[in-house]
C-alpha atoms as a printed R data frame, in Angstrom:
    type eleno elety resid chain resno       x       y        z
1   ATOM     1    CA   MET     A     1  13.192 -52.273  -59.439
2   ATOM     2    CA   SER     A     2   9.737 -50.902  -59.707
3   ATOM     3    CA   SER     A     3   9.971 -49.195  -56.316
4   ATOM     4    CA   LYS     A     4  13.234 -47.612  -57.381
5   ATOM     5    CA   ARG     A     5  11.593 -46.479  -60.583
6   ATOM     6    CA   ILE     A     6   8.753 -44.865  -58.613
7   ATOM     7    CA   PHE     A     7  11.287 -42.735  -56.756
8   ATOM     8    CA   LEU     A     8  13.395 -41.926  -59.809
9   ATOM     9    CA   GLN     A     9  10.523 -40.674  -61.949
10  ATOM    10    CA   PRO     A    10   9.686 -37.690  -59.708
11  ATOM    11    CA   LYS     A    11  13.406 -36.951  -59.419
12  ATOM    12    CA   ASP     A    12  13.685 -36.865  -63.204
13  ATOM    13    CA   GLU     A    13  10.712 -34.521  -63.356
14  ATOM    14    CA   VAL     A    14  12.273 -32.253  -60.718
15  ATOM    15    CA   ASP     A    15  15.557 -32.214  -62.636
16  ATOM    16    CA   GLU     A    16  13.705 -31.295  -65.818
17  ATOM    17    CA   VAL     A    17  11.947 -28.415  -64.057
18  ATOM    18    CA   GLU     A    18  15.246 -27.235  -62.564
19  ATOM    19    CA   ASP     A    19  16.831 -27.260  -66.019
20  ATOM    20    CA   LYS     A    20  14.059 -25.062  -67.392
21  ATOM    21    CA   THR     A    21  13.956 -22.678  -64.433
22  ATOM    22    CA   PRO     A    22  17.157 -20.705  -65.189
23  ATOM    23    CA   SER     A    23  16.072 -20.054  -68.771
24  ATOM    24    CA   ASN     A    24  12.604 -19.037  -67.584
25  ATOM    25    CA   GLY     A    25  14.193 -16.756  -64.995
26  ATOM    26    CA   LYS     A    26  16.133 -14.935  -67.707
27  ATOM    27    CA   LYS     A    27  13.062 -14.344  -69.850
28  ATOM    28    CA   PRO     A    28  11.527 -11.635  -67.613
29  ATOM    29    CA   LEU     A    29  14.872  -9.830  -67.501
30  ATOM    30    CA   GLU     A    30  15.183  -9.970  -71.289
31  ATOM    31    CA   SER     A    31  11.574  -8.876  -71.634
32  ATOM    32    CA   ASP     A    32  12.182  -5.951  -69.282
33  ATOM    33    CA   GLN     A    33  15.255  -4.934  -71.287
34  ATOM    34    CA   ASP     A    34  13.235  -5.126  -74.525
35  ATOM    35    CA   LEU     A    35  10.505  -2.980  -72.984
36  ATOM    36    CA   SER     A    36  13.083  -0.434  -71.854
37  ATOM    37    CA   GLU     A    37  14.526  -0.250  -75.374
38  ATOM    38    CA   GLN     A    38  11.060   0.140  -76.866
39  ATOM    39    CA   ASP     A    39  10.262   2.871  -74.349
40  ATOM    40    CA   GLU     A    40  13.430   4.755  -75.306
41  ATOM    41    CA   GLN     A    41  12.591   4.395  -78.997
42  ATOM    42    CA   SER     A    42   9.054   5.626  -78.316
43  ATOM    43    CA   GLU     A    43  10.331   8.708  -76.490
44  ATOM    44    CA   ALA     A    44  12.763   9.449  -79.304
45  ATOM    45    CA   SER     A    45   9.983   9.074  -81.878
46  ATOM    46    CA   GLN     A    46   7.726  11.392  -79.894
47  ATOM    47    CA   ALA     A    47  10.469  14.029  -79.728
48  ATOM    48    CA   ILE     A    48  11.011  13.769  -83.489
49  ATOM    49    CA   ALA     A    49   7.259  14.001  -84.128
50  ATOM    50    CA   PHE     A    50   6.931  17.069  -81.881
51  ATOM    51    CA   ASN     A    51   9.854  18.746  -83.645
52  ATOM    52    CA   PHE     A    52   8.363  17.953  -87.055
53  ATOM    53    CA   GLU     A    53   4.952  19.272  -86.008
54  ATOM    54    CA   SER     A    54   6.352  22.561  -84.698
55  ATOM    55    CA   ARG     A    55   8.443  23.088  -87.835
56  ATOM    56    CA   ALA     A    56   5.431  22.331  -90.029
57  ATOM    57    CA   GLY     A    57   3.393  24.926  -88.129
58  ATOM    58    CA   GLU     A    58   6.121  27.520  -88.560
59  ATOM    59    CA   GLN     A    59   6.354  26.764  -92.271
60  ATOM    60    CA   ARG     A    60   2.582  26.982  -92.666
61  ATOM    61    CA   ARG     A    61   2.521  30.388  -90.950
62  ATOM    62    CA   ARG     A    62   5.414  31.617  -93.110
63  ATOM    63    CA   ASP     A    63   3.922  30.485  -96.400
64  ATOM    64    CA   TRP     A    64   0.258  31.345  -95.973
65  ATOM    65    CA   TRP     A    65   0.542  34.583  -98.013
66  ATOM    66    CA   ARG     A    66   2.561  32.898 -100.751
67  ATOM    67    CA   ASN     A    67   0.021  30.069 -101.015
68  ATOM    68    CA   MET     A    68  -2.916  32.429 -101.238
69  ATOM    69    CA   GLY     A    69  -4.116  33.123 -104.780
70  ATOM    70    CA   VAL     A    70  -4.268  36.571 -106.394
71  ATOM    71    CA   PRO     A    71  -8.076  36.957 -106.130
72  ATOM    72    CA   GLU     A    72  -7.989  36.178 -102.409
73  ATOM    73    CA   LYS     A    73  -5.225  38.753 -101.916
74  ATOM    74    CA   ILE     A    74  -7.206  41.401 -103.771
75  ATOM    75    CA   TRP     A    75 -10.408  40.701 -101.811
76  ATOM    76    CA   GLY     A    76  -8.513  40.610  -98.508
77  ATOM    77    CA   THR     A    77  -6.847  43.941  -99.209
78  ATOM    78    CA   LEU     A    78 -10.130  45.502 -100.335
79  ATOM    79    CA   ILE     A    79 -11.946  44.364  -97.176
80  ATOM    80    CA   TYR     A    80  -9.062  45.648  -95.043
81  ATOM    81    CA   VAL     A    81  -9.261  49.111  -96.707
82  ATOM    82    CA   ILE     A    82 -13.062  49.241  -96.296
83  ATOM    83    CA   VAL     A    83 -12.788  48.401  -92.591
84  ATOM    84    CA   ILE     A    84 -10.149  51.113  -92.077
85  ATOM    85    CA   ILE     A    85 -12.332  53.687  -93.878
86  ATOM    86    CA   PHE     A    86 -15.343  52.649  -91.769
87  ATOM    87    CA   ILE     A    87 -13.326  53.054  -88.552
88  ATOM    88    CA   ILE     A    88 -12.099  56.500  -89.641
89  ATOM    89    CA   ILE     A    89 -15.670  57.602  -90.458
90  ATOM    90    CA   MET     A    90 -16.894  56.397  -87.053
91  ATOM    91    CA   ILE     A    91 -14.115  58.229  -85.229
92  ATOM    92    CA   VAL     A    92 -14.694  61.472  -87.162
93  ATOM    93    CA   SER     A    93 -18.477  61.381  -86.688
94  ATOM    94    CA   THR     A    94 -18.118  60.651  -82.969
95  ATOM    95    CA   SER     A    95 -15.638  63.470  -82.454
96  ATOM    96    CA   MET     A    96 -17.871  65.848  -84.420
97  ATOM    97    CA   ARG     A    97 -20.780  65.012  -82.101
98  ATOM    98    CA   ILE     A    98 -18.586  65.499  -79.030
99  ATOM    99    CA   TRP     A    99 -17.462  68.973  -80.190
100 ATOM   100    CA   GLY     A   100 -20.965  69.890  -81.296
101 ATOM   101    CA   ILE     A   101 -20.160  70.244  -84.969
102 ATOM   102    CA   PRO     A   102 -23.193  69.410  -87.123
């Protein structure tokens, strides 16, 4: 009996391994499917994030004047007018020198 037992024990171990093998073989396939689903979800999330970011940028550009306070608007307009006057003076003085007008 003991010699028979010696031969049966490895057979039982082999059978146990064979029983586990099909389930272990399915695990990589399931894992690959899960990774594919996660990859698709990641791509969808990235597309949504890009869309949100571009819309936020558009909104920020549209609303910058509305968000600016009254004092900033006044100072911005005043600086703009001063720059325009300075440019006009430079153009007039340069053209007067070119035509020889003192």
